[in-house]
Amino acid sequence: MVRTQFSKPIKRLRADSAGEYKSGGLKEFLASQGTLLELSCTDTPQQNGVAERKHRHIMETTRALLLSSLVPKRFWGEAVLTSVYVINRIPSSIIGGISPFERLYNSSPNYSELRIFGSTCFVSLPKVERDQLSQKTAICVFLGYGIGQKGSTLSEQVVPEETCPTADSTASNSAPTAPNSSESIVPKLRRSTRERIPSKRYLDFHCFLSTILSVYEPKSYHEACLDPLWQAAMKEELNALEKTHTWDLVELPVGKSVVDCKWVYKVKTKSDGSVERYKARLVAKGFTQEYGIDYEETFAPVARMTSVRTLIAVASIRGWDMSQMDVKNAFLNGDLHEEVYMKPPPGLSCQTNQVCKLRRALYGLKQAPRAWFEKFSSTMLDSGFVQSAHDSTLFIRQSSRGIVLLLLYVDDMVITGDDDLGIKDIKNHLSRTFEMKDLGPLRYFLGIEVNSSSHGYVLSQVKYASDHISKAGLSDNKIVDTPIEMNVKLKATDGGLLTNATLYRQLVGSLIYLTVTRLDISHAVQVVSQFMTAPRTIHFC
């Protein structure tokens, strides 16, 4: 194929010392083509490192496909072919951020044809195989892509529908059924006198709904490149970095260390859960920085929750309007005093020997929060504001017209007061100094919904609570009137150990934050917080 399709002669064939490569027939064929055969020594895979590493990549992908889809191991061949098919269509930084397919054929692959390995699909049955009252489709499982034809590899005898993961099955601690057991085989259709039990797959309505409506957040740069929405988000971020002149492309000086970077993806939602925007952020891996060399002071204050509640309470009592603003790429406004070099991010065009010498405090650097707060606080002080003695993130300006209060939490700020002209003035000044976004009246701040009425402001965390209820798998549990039963006494030795102690700790931490607006659960949260070291099943239920 290489010779006939691409007019490229194969000069060398490098392989291990397996018997099939030592056969006389292969040697004679290669000799007739003018191709040299190079064999590595026995038990020395490092002599053929490129092929061995790619083989490992393919097998790791194959293993992930089989385990995630619950497809039996006997279909490993189909999984291998699917892995190769997908890998060849994933952008690679080695070849300039394009896929091997595009490099070979000089055209972009059609990502709309990609399907989830092991997913349920429906095949239309030919009319000759059915009558007017028969089913028009057959349920199959997707096992790969057709070779040399526009089709797919499907099978009816792989995994029964009942073994597909659901909310109930993923929350269960029971051991999975062995792939080759009799329960893993779809029985032939037969008449039965038993009462038909509906499939459990979609009994959980919330699970079904989340399958349709959930928003996917990529875990890597390669995954993000498959979605035009995330591609646009990354392009927007790079444009912002170039606009602020975040770095200079230079050669790495001798003796200097370099910091790596990565892309982080987050879907920002509104208070009602709808998508606000797709945000891609480039962050430096600051954990590789060395104290005294590329960073020193790192502390930066954030608004205390007591300050947030007090500010809203004062505004409610005095009848002040509250507005909210956001600083776009806030950390990039901070001045970087240390000399920091970073690897070029994926997607940036530059020479292979160049690195980024940072001029701005990129997200992820240890000193970035401090640099940003110093920049913002100096801007506020120059505008006539003073910092509160109790919370340095609260800025106050009094004049003959009235008072203006501004509370900052990293890059989000709340503004209130009775000096309407002063509020307008500081908004305009901040918009000229930084790239700001005016979010209008205060509605959603730090995961807290703020609803205004004629009687004041009402704080709630409905979305925050519902998100973590879903995370805990408790969406369909019975609703009760009290957070904890009366006179309940939990012990550290009752019940079995939880298999996922990390999830327990995460949920308890979320409950602690929920007490900001739900003081009635404070005692219950205090009780479950006592078992963070070794949580047990009785503590979770």
PDB file of N, CA and C in Angstrom, residues 353-442:
ATOM      1  N   ASN A 353      13.052  24.894  19.110  1.00  0.00           N
ATOM      2  CA  ASN A 353      14.029  25.215  20.157  1.00  0.00           C
ATOM      3  C   ASN A 353      13.622  26.431  20.987  1.00  0.00           C
ATOM      4  N   GLN A 354      12.401  26.914  20.810  1.00  0.00           N
ATOM      5  CA  GLN A 354      11.967  28.108  21.524  1.00  0.00           C
ATOM      6  C   GLN A 354      11.102  27.761  22.733  1.00  0.00           C
ATOM      7  N   VAL A 355      11.172  28.618  23.745  1.00  0.00           N
ATOM      8  CA  VAL A 355      10.316  28.521  24.925  1.00  0.00           C
ATOM      9  C   VAL A 355       9.671  29.884  25.160  1.00  0.00           C
ATOM     10  N   CYS A 356       8.712  29.925  26.067  1.00  0.00           N
ATOM     11  CA  CYS A 356       8.011  31.170  26.378  1.00  0.00           C
ATOM     12  C   CYS A 356       8.619  31.811  27.624  1.00  0.00           C
ATOM     13  N   LYS A 357       9.178  32.999  27.462  1.00  0.00           N
ATOM     14  CA  LYS A 357       9.633  33.767  28.618  1.00  0.00           C
ATOM     15  C   LYS A 357       8.459  34.628  29.080  1.00  0.00           C
ATOM     16  N   LEU A 358       7.920  34.292  30.245  1.00  0.00           N
ATOM     17  CA  LEU A 358       6.689  34.918  30.705  1.00  0.00           C
ATOM     18  C   LEU A 358       6.920  36.362  31.140  1.00  0.00           C
ATOM     19  N   ARG A 359       6.028  37.234  30.689  1.00  0.00           N
ATOM     20  CA  ARG A 359       6.035  38.636  31.097  1.00  0.00           C
ATOM     21  C   ARG A 359       4.874  38.929  32.040  1.00  0.00           C
ATOM     22  N   ARG A 360       3.855  38.073  31.991  1.00  0.00           N
ATOM     23  CA  ARG A 360       2.669  38.245  32.820  1.00  0.00           C
ATOM     24  C   ARG A 360       2.500  37.038  33.743  1.00  0.00           C
ATOM     25  N   ALA A 361       1.736  37.246  34.800  1.00  0.00           N
ATOM     26  CA  ALA A 361       1.526  36.186  35.797  1.00  0.00           C
ATOM     27  C   ALA A 361       0.463  35.222  35.292  1.00  0.00           C
ATOM     28  N   LEU A 362       0.889  34.222  34.556  1.00  0.00           N
ATOM     29  CA  LEU A 362      -0.031  33.246  33.982  1.00  0.00           C
ATOM     30  C   LEU A 362      -0.678  32.416  35.088  1.00  0.00           C
ATOM     31  N   TYR A 363      -1.922  32.007  34.844  1.00  0.00           N
ATOM     32  CA  TYR A 363      -2.619  31.147  35.798  1.00  0.00           C
ATOM     33  C   TYR A 363      -1.789  29.885  36.063  1.00  0.00           C
ATOM     34  N   GLY A 364      -1.741  29.477  37.315  1.00  0.00           N
ATOM     35  CA  GLY A 364      -0.984  28.289  37.695  1.00  0.00           C
ATOM     36  C   GLY A 364       0.340  28.606  38.347  1.00  0.00           C
ATOM     37  N   LEU A 365       0.918  29.759  38.047  1.00  0.00           N
ATOM     38  CA  LEU A 365       2.152  30.165  38.719  1.00  0.00           C
ATOM     39  C   LEU A 365       1.862  30.450  40.192  1.00  0.00           C
ATOM     40  N   LYS A 366       2.792  30.098  41.026  1.00  0.00           N
ATOM     41  CA  LYS A 366       2.586  30.265  42.466  1.00  0.00           C
ATOM     42  C   LYS A 366       2.371  31.724  42.860  1.00  0.00           C
ATOM     43  N   GLN A 367       3.026  32.637  42.170  1.00  0.00           N
ATOM     44  CA  GLN A 367       2.921  34.049  42.531  1.00  0.00           C
ATOM     45  C   GLN A 367       1.820  34.780  41.773  1.00  0.00           C
ATOM     46  N   ALA A 368       1.084  34.082  40.901  1.00  0.00           N
ATOM     47  CA  ALA A 368       0.086  34.748  40.064  1.00  0.00           C
ATOM     48  C   ALA A 368      -1.031  35.417  40.869  1.00  0.00           C
ATOM     49  N   PRO A 369      -1.647  34.751  41.861  1.00  0.00           N
ATOM     50  CA  PRO A 369      -2.713  35.438  42.620  1.00  0.00           C
ATOM     51  C   PRO A 369      -2.224  36.694  43.329  1.00  0.00           C
ATOM     52  N   ARG A 370      -1.015  36.634  43.895  1.00  0.00           N
ATOM     53  CA  ARG A 370      -0.489  37.797  44.610  1.00  0.00           C
ATOM     54  C   ARG A 370      -0.221  38.950  43.647  1.00  0.00           C
ATOM     55  N   ALA A 371       0.354  38.621  42.477  1.00  0.00           N
ATOM     56  CA  ALA A 371       0.658  39.670  41.497  1.00  0.00           C
ATOM     57  C   ALA A 371      -0.622  40.366  41.029  1.00  0.00           C
ATOM     58  N   TRP A 372      -1.691  39.589  40.814  1.00  0.00           N
ATOM     59  CA  TRP A 372      -2.954  40.182  40.376  1.00  0.00           C
ATOM     60  C   TRP A 372      -3.551  41.066  41.469  1.00  0.00           C
ATOM     61  N   PHE A 373      -3.559  40.585  42.720  1.00  0.00           N
ATOM     62  CA  PHE A 373      -4.170  41.383  43.787  1.00  0.00           C
ATOM     63  C   PHE A 373      -3.395  42.679  44.024  1.00  0.00           C
ATOM     64  N   GLU A 374      -2.072  42.611  43.913  1.00  0.00           N
ATOM     65  CA  GLU A 374      -1.278  43.834  44.068  1.00  0.00           C
ATOM     66  C   GLU A 374      -1.632  44.848  42.981  1.00  0.00           C
ATOM     67  N   LYS A 375      -1.816  44.352  41.758  1.00  0.00           N
ATOM     68  CA  LYS A 375      -2.171  45.242  40.652  1.00  0.00           C
ATOM     69  C   LYS A 375      -3.548  45.861  40.876  1.00  0.00           C
ATOM     70  N   PHE A 376      -4.521  45.032  41.278  1.00  0.00           N
ATOM     71  CA  PHE A 376      -5.881  45.534  41.456  1.00  0.00           C
ATOM     72  C   PHE A 376      -5.965  46.495  42.639  1.00  0.00           C
ATOM     73  N   SER A 377      -5.354  46.129  43.756  1.00  0.00           N
ATOM     74  CA  SER A 377      -5.432  46.987  44.942  1.00  0.00           C
ATOM     75  C   SER A 377      -4.764  48.342  44.701  1.00  0.00           C
ATOM     76  N   SER A 378      -3.641  48.348  43.968  1.00  0.00           N
ATOM     77  CA  SER A 378      -2.994  49.630  43.666  1.00  0.00           C
ATOM     78  C   SER A 378      -3.882  50.493  42.779  1.00  0.00           C
ATOM     79  N   THR A 379      -4.614  49.853  41.853  1.00  0.00           N
ATOM     80  CA  THR A 379      -5.547  50.597  41.004  1.00  0.00           C
ATOM     81  C   THR A 379      -6.668  51.217  41.832  1.00  0.00           C
ATOM     82  N   MET A 380      -7.189  50.453  42.796  1.00  0.00           N
ATOM     83  CA  MET A 380      -8.270  50.960  43.639  1.00  0.00           C
ATOM     84  C   MET A 380      -7.785  52.077  44.565  1.00  0.00           C
ATOM     85  N   LEU A 381      -6.597  51.915  45.121  1.00  0.00           N
ATOM     86  CA  LEU A 381      -6.070  52.947  46.021  1.00  0.00           C
ATOM     87  C   LEU A 381      -5.809  54.245  45.273  1.00  0.00           C
ATOM     88  N   ASP A 382      -5.351  54.125  44.019  1.00  0.00           N
ATOM     89  CA  ASP A 382      -5.128  55.323  43.207  1.00  0.00           C
ATOM     90  C   ASP A 382      -6.440  56.035  42.869  1.00  0.00           C
ATOM     91  N   SER A 383      -7.561  55.300  42.964  1.00  0.00           N
ATOM     92  CA  SER A 383      -8.869  55.888  42.650  1.00  0.00           C
ATOM     93  C   SER A 383      -9.550  56.464  43.882  1.00  0.00           C
ATOM     94  N   GLY A 384      -8.838  56.523  45.000  1.00  0.00           N
ATOM     95  CA  GLY A 384      -9.397  57.137  46.198  1.00  0.00           C
ATOM     96  C   GLY A 384     -10.052  56.179  47.160  1.00  0.00           C
ATOM     97  N   PHE A 385      -9.929  54.888  46.912  1.00  0.00           N
ATOM     98  CA  PHE A 385     -10.498  53.897  47.823  1.00  0.00           C
ATOM     99  C   PHE A 385      -9.501  53.574  48.939  1.00  0.00           C
ATOM    100  N   VAL A 386     -10.027  53.076  50.038  1.00  0.00           N
ATOM    101  CA  VAL A 386      -9.194  52.562  51.129  1.00  0.00           C
ATOM    102  C   VAL A 386      -9.631  51.130  51.409  1.00  0.00           C
ATOM    103  N   GLN A 387      -8.697  50.339  51.928  1.00  0.00           N
ATOM    104  CA  GLN A 387      -9.001  48.954  52.254  1.00  0.00           C
ATOM    105  C   GLN A 387      -9.524  48.848  53.679  1.00  0.00           C
ATOM    106  N   SER A 388     -10.486  47.959  53.865  1.00  0.00           N
ATOM    107  CA  SER A 388     -11.043  47.734  55.192  1.00  0.00           C
ATOM    108  C   SER A 388      -9.984  47.131  56.105  1.00  0.00           C
ATOM    109  N   ALA A 389      -9.996  47.527  57.369  1.00  0.00           N
ATOM    110  CA  ALA A 389      -9.042  46.982  58.338  1.00  0.00           C
ATOM    111  C   ALA A 389      -9.376  45.547  58.702  1.00  0.00           C
ATOM    112  N   HIS A 390     -10.601  45.115  58.438  1.00  0.00           N
ATOM    113  CA  HIS A 390     -11.034  43.761  58.804  1.00  0.00           C
ATOM    114  C   HIS A 390     -10.945  42.794  57.625  1.00  0.00           C
ATOM    115  N   ASP A 391     -11.008  43.290  56.401  1.00  0.00           N
ATOM    116  CA  ASP A 391     -10.932  42.445  55.209  1.00  0.00           C
ATOM    117  C   ASP A 391     -10.289  43.273  54.103  1.00  0.00           C
ATOM    118  N   SER A 392      -9.075  42.912  53.730  1.00  0.00           N
ATOM    119  CA  SER A 392      -8.326  43.710  52.753  1.00  0.00           C
ATOM    120  C   SER A 392      -8.892  43.624  51.350  1.00  0.00           C
ATOM    121  N   THR A 393      -9.867  42.730  51.107  1.00  0.00           N
ATOM    122  CA  THR A 393     -10.493  42.655  49.783  1.00  0.00           C
ATOM    123  C   THR A 393     -11.710  43.566  49.679  1.00  0.00           C
ATOM    124  N   LEU A 394     -12.064  44.239  50.767  1.00  0.00           N
ATOM    125  CA  LEU A 394     -13.182  45.184  50.761  1.00  0.00           C
ATOM    126  C   LEU A 394     -12.633  46.603  50.626  1.00  0.00           C
ATOM    127  N   PHE A 395     -13.007  47.268  49.536  1.00  0.00           N
ATOM    128  CA  PHE A 395     -12.527  48.621  49.242  1.00  0.00           C
ATOM    129  C   PHE A 395     -13.679  49.620  49.448  1.00  0.00           C
ATOM    130  N   ILE A 396     -13.372  50.731  50.115  1.00  0.00           N
ATOM    131  CA  ILE A 396     -14.392  51.711  50.505  1.00  0.00           C
ATOM    132  C   ILE A 396     -13.960  53.106  50.047  1.00  0.00           C
ATOM    133  N   ARG A 397     -14.919  53.850  49.488  1.00  0.00           N
ATOM    134  CA  ARG A 397     -14.660  55.250  49.136  1.00  0.00           C
ATOM    135  C   ARG A 397     -15.859  56.094  49.566  1.00  0.00           C
ATOM    136  N   GLN A 398     -15.588  57.055  50.420  1.00  0.00           N
ATOM    137  CA  GLN A 398     -16.622  57.965  50.899  1.00  0.00           C
ATOM    138  C   GLN A 398     -16.382  59.364  50.336  1.00  0.00           C
ATOM    139  N   SER A 399     -17.473  60.027  50.005  1.00  0.00           N
ATOM    140  CA  SER A 399     -17.403  61.398  49.493  1.00  0.00           C
ATOM    141  C   SER A 399     -18.649  62.135  49.955  1.00  0.00           C
ATOM    142  N   SER A 400     -18.751  63.368  49.532  1.00  0.00           N
ATOM    143  CA  SER A 400     -19.927  64.156  49.904  1.00  0.00           C
ATOM    144  C   SER A 400     -21.202  63.600  49.281  1.00  0.00           C
ATOM    145  N   ARG A 401     -21.037  62.850  48.188  1.00  0.00           N
ATOM    146  CA  ARG A 401     -22.212  62.277  47.520  1.00  0.00           C
ATOM    147  C   ARG A 401     -22.710  61.012  48.218  1.00  0.00           C
ATOM    148  N   GLY A 402     -21.826  60.322  48.939  1.00  0.00           N
ATOM    149  CA  GLY A 402     -22.214  59.074  49.585  1.00  0.00           C
ATOM    150  C   GLY A 402     -21.042  58.114  49.673  1.00  0.00           C
ATOM    151  N   ILE A 403     -21.332  56.818  49.638  1.00  0.00           N
ATOM    152  CA  ILE A 403     -20.320  55.786  49.834  1.00  0.00           C
ATOM    153  C   ILE A 403     -20.411  54.746  48.725  1.00  0.00           C
ATOM    154  N   VAL A 404     -19.244  54.203  48.351  1.00  0.00           N
ATOM    155  CA  VAL A 404     -19.151  53.112  47.376  1.00  0.00           C
ATOM    156  C   VAL A 404     -18.369  51.981  48.026  1.00  0.00           C
ATOM    157  N   LEU A 405     -18.908  50.759  47.963  1.00  0.00           N
ATOM    158  CA  LEU A 405     -18.262  49.574  48.522  1.00  0.00           C
ATOM    159  C   LEU A 405     -18.010  48.577  47.407  1.00  0.00           C
ATOM    160  N   LEU A 406     -16.812  48.026  47.361  1.00  0.00           N
ATOM    161  CA  LEU A 406     -16.456  47.021  46.356  1.00  0.00           C
ATOM    162  C   LEU A 406     -15.774  45.855  47.059  1.00  0.00           C
ATOM    163  N   LEU A 407     -16.305  44.650  46.859  1.00  0.00           N
ATOM    164  CA  LEU A 407     -15.744  43.439  47.457  1.00  0.00           C
ATOM    165  C   LEU A 407     -15.216  42.541  46.348  1.00  0.00           C
ATOM    166  N   LEU A 408     -13.959  42.130  46.456  1.00  0.00           N
ATOM    167  CA  LEU A 408     -13.297  41.345  45.407  1.00  0.00           C
ATOM    168  C   LEU A 408     -13.058  39.920  45.873  1.00  0.00           C
ATOM    169  N   TYR A 409     -13.405  38.960  45.014  1.00  0.00           N
ATOM    170  CA  TYR A 409     -13.061  37.555  45.242  1.00  0.00           C
ATOM    171  C   TYR A 409     -12.356  37.060  43.978  1.00  0.00           C
ATOM    172  N   VAL A 410     -11.040  37.078  44.001  1.00  0.00           N
ATOM    173  CA  VAL A 410     -10.181  36.733  42.856  1.00  0.00           C
ATOM    174  C   VAL A 410     -10.501  37.667  41.690  1.00  0.00           C
ATOM    175  N   ASP A 411     -11.365  37.239  40.755  1.00  0.00           N
ATOM    176  CA  ASP A 411     -11.677  38.094  39.602  1.00  0.00           C
ATOM    177  C   ASP A 411     -13.149  38.485  39.540  1.00  0.00           C
ATOM    178  N   ASP A 412     -13.920  38.112  40.554  1.00  0.00           N
ATOM    179  CA  ASP A 412     -15.330  38.504  40.644  1.00  0.00           C
ATOM    180  C   ASP A 412     -15.477  39.591  41.698  1.00  0.00           C
ATOM    181  N   MET A 413     -16.321  40.560  41.421  1.00  0.00           N
ATOM    182  CA  MET A 413     -16.490  41.646  42.386  1.00  0.00           C
ATOM    183  C   MET A 413     -17.948  42.053  42.483  1.00  0.00           C
ATOM    184  N   VAL A 414     -18.326  42.472  43.689  1.00  0.00           N
ATOM    185  CA  VAL A 414     -19.663  42.982  43.970  1.00  0.00           C
ATOM    186  C   VAL A 414     -19.529  44.448  44.350  1.00  0.00           C
ATOM    187  N   ILE A 415     -20.368  45.296  43.754  1.00  0.00           N
ATOM    188  CA  ILE A 415     -20.308  46.742  43.983  1.00  0.00           C
ATOM    189  C   ILE A 415     -21.667  47.217  44.483  1.00  0.00           C
ATOM    190  N   THR A 416     -21.659  48.027  45.527  1.00  0.00           N
ATOM    191  CA  THR A 416     -22.900  48.581  46.058  1.00  0.00           C
ATOM    192  C   THR A 416     -22.607  49.921  46.727  1.00  0.00           C
ATOM    193  N   GLY A 417     -23.643  50.594  47.182  1.00  0.00           N
ATOM    194  CA  GLY A 417     -23.508  51.889  47.839  1.00  0.00           C
ATOM    195  C   GLY A 417     -24.642  52.819  47.460  1.00  0.00           C
ATOM    196  N   ASP A 418     -24.610  54.034  48.013  1.00  0.00           N
ATOM    197  CA  ASP A 418     -25.652  55.019  47.706  1.00  0.00           C
ATOM    198  C   ASP A 418     -25.149  56.144  46.807  1.00  0.00           C
ATOM    199  N   ASP A 419     -23.903  56.031  46.349  1.00  0.00           N
ATOM    200  CA  ASP A 419     -23.327  57.029  45.437  1.00  0.00           C
ATOM    201  C   ASP A 419     -23.387  56.474  44.013  1.00  0.00           C
ATOM    202  N   ASP A 420     -24.508  56.688  43.342  1.00  0.00           N
ATOM    203  CA  ASP A 420     -24.697  56.128  42.001  1.00  0.00           C
ATOM    204  C   ASP A 420     -23.664  56.656  41.018  1.00  0.00           C
ATOM    205  N   LEU A 421     -23.342  57.949  41.108  1.00  0.00           N
ATOM    206  CA  LEU A 421     -22.340  58.527  40.211  1.00  0.00           C
ATOM    207  C   LEU A 421     -20.964  57.938  40.496  1.00  0.00           C
ATOM    208  N   GLY A 422     -20.647  57.707  41.769  1.00  0.00           N
ATOM    209  CA  GLY A 422     -19.370  57.103  42.125  1.00  0.00           C
ATOM    210  C   GLY A 422     -19.259  55.671  41.649  1.00  0.00           C
ATOM    211  N   ILE A 423     -20.371  54.927  41.706  1.00  0.00           N
ATOM    212  CA  ILE A 423     -20.379  53.544  41.215  1.00  0.00           C
ATOM    213  C   ILE A 423     -20.142  53.524  39.709  1.00  0.00           C
ATOM    214  N   LYS A 424     -20.817  54.402  38.994  1.00  0.00           N
ATOM    215  CA  LYS A 424     -20.617  54.481  37.547  1.00  0.00           C
ATOM    216  C   LYS A 424     -19.187  54.874  37.216  1.00  0.00           C
ATOM    217  N   ASP A 425     -18.622  55.768  38.000  1.00  0.00           N
ATOM    218  CA  ASP A 425     -17.251  56.235  37.766  1.00  0.00           C
ATOM    219  C   ASP A 425     -16.235  55.109  37.951  1.00  0.00           C
ATOM    220  N   ILE A 426     -16.364  54.322  39.020  1.00  0.00           N
ATOM    221  CA  ILE A 426     -15.390  53.253  39.257  1.00  0.00           C
ATOM    222  C   ILE A 426     -15.548  52.139  38.230  1.00  0.00           C
ATOM    223  N   LYS A 427     -16.766  51.888  37.773  1.00  0.00           N
ATOM    224  CA  LYS A 427     -16.966  50.885  36.720  1.00  0.00           C
ATOM    225  C   LYS A 427     -16.260  51.307  35.433  1.00  0.00           C
ATOM    226  N   ASN A 428     -16.408  52.568  35.075  1.00  0.00           N
ATOM    227  CA  ASN A 428     -15.754  53.060  33.858  1.00  0.00           C
ATOM    228  C   ASN A 428     -14.238  53.028  33.997  1.00  0.00           C
ATOM    229  N   HIS A 429     -13.752  53.379  35.183  1.00  0.00           N
ATOM    230  CA  HIS A 429     -12.304  53.387  35.407  1.00  0.00           C
ATOM    231  C   HIS A 429     -11.730  51.970  35.320  1.00  0.00           C
ATOM    232  N   LEU A 430     -12.413  50.997  35.920  1.00  0.00           N
ATOM    233  CA  LEU A 430     -11.945  49.612  35.857  1.00  0.00           C
ATOM    234  C   LEU A 430     -12.006  49.078  34.425  1.00  0.00           C
ATOM    235  N   SER A 431     -13.028  49.477  33.677  1.00  0.00           N
ATOM    236  CA  SER A 431     -13.158  49.013  32.293  1.00  0.00           C
ATOM    237  C   SER A 431     -12.054  49.577  31.412  1.00  0.00           C
ATOM    238  N   ARG A 432     -11.572  50.771  31.735  1.00  0.00           N
ATOM    239  CA  ARG A 432     -10.457  51.339  30.975  1.00  0.00           C
ATOM    240  C   ARG A 432      -9.131  50.687  31.353  1.00  0.00           C
ATOM    241  N   THR A 433      -9.008  50.260  32.595  1.00  0.00           N
ATOM    242  CA  THR A 433      -7.746  49.689  33.077  1.00  0.00           C
ATOM    243  C   THR A 433      -7.634  48.205  32.749  1.00  0.00           C
ATOM    244  N   PHE A 434      -8.728  47.465  32.920  1.00  0.00           N
ATOM    245  CA  PHE A 434      -8.747  46.024  32.668  1.00  0.00           C
ATOM    246  C   PHE A 434      -9.844  45.708  31.655  1.00  0.00           C
ATOM    247  N   GLU A 435      -9.810  44.478  31.171  1.00  0.00           N
ATOM    248  CA  GLU A 435     -10.891  44.015  30.296  1.00  0.00           C
ATOM    249  C   GLU A 435     -12.002  43.463  31.191  1.00  0.00           C
ATOM    250  N   MET A 436     -13.052  44.239  31.360  1.00  0.00           N
ATOM    251  CA  MET A 436     -14.110  43.919  32.311  1.00  0.00           C
ATOM    252  C   MET A 436     -15.371  43.432  31.596  1.00  0.00           C
ATOM    253  N   LYS A 437     -16.190  42.743  32.363  1.00  0.00           N
ATOM    254  CA  LYS A 437     -17.505  42.321  31.889  1.00  0.00           C
ATOM    255  C   LYS A 437     -18.527  42.701  32.952  1.00  0.00           C
ATOM    256  N   ASP A 438     -19.439  43.595  32.600  1.00  0.00           N
ATOM    257  CA  ASP A 438     -20.485  44.023  33.526  1.00  0.00           C
ATOM    258  C   ASP A 438     -21.619  43.004  33.494  1.00  0.00           C
ATOM    259  N   LEU A 439     -21.819  42.309  34.608  1.00  0.00           N
ATOM    260  CA  LEU A 439     -22.820  41.250  34.687  1.00  0.00           C
ATOM    261  C   LEU A 439     -24.178  41.752  35.152  1.00  0.00           C
ATOM    262  N   GLY A 440     -24.310  43.058  35.346  1.00  0.00           N
ATOM    263  CA  GLY A 440     -25.593  43.622  35.737  1.00  0.00           C
ATOM    264  C   GLY A 440     -25.889  43.429  37.217  1.00  0.00           C
ATOM    265  N   PRO A 441     -27.168  43.414  37.585  1.00  0.00           N
ATOM    266  CA  PRO A 441     -27.542  43.227  38.992  1.00  0.00           C
ATOM    267  C   PRO A 441     -27.027  41.889  39.529  1.00  0.00           C
ATOM    268  N   LEU A 442     -26.713  41.869  40.818  1.00  0.00           N
ATOM    269  CA  LEU A 442     -26.176  40.662  41.445  1.00  0.00           C
ATOM    270  C   LEU A 442     -27.223  39.557  41.414  1.00  0.00           C
TER     271      LEU A 442
END
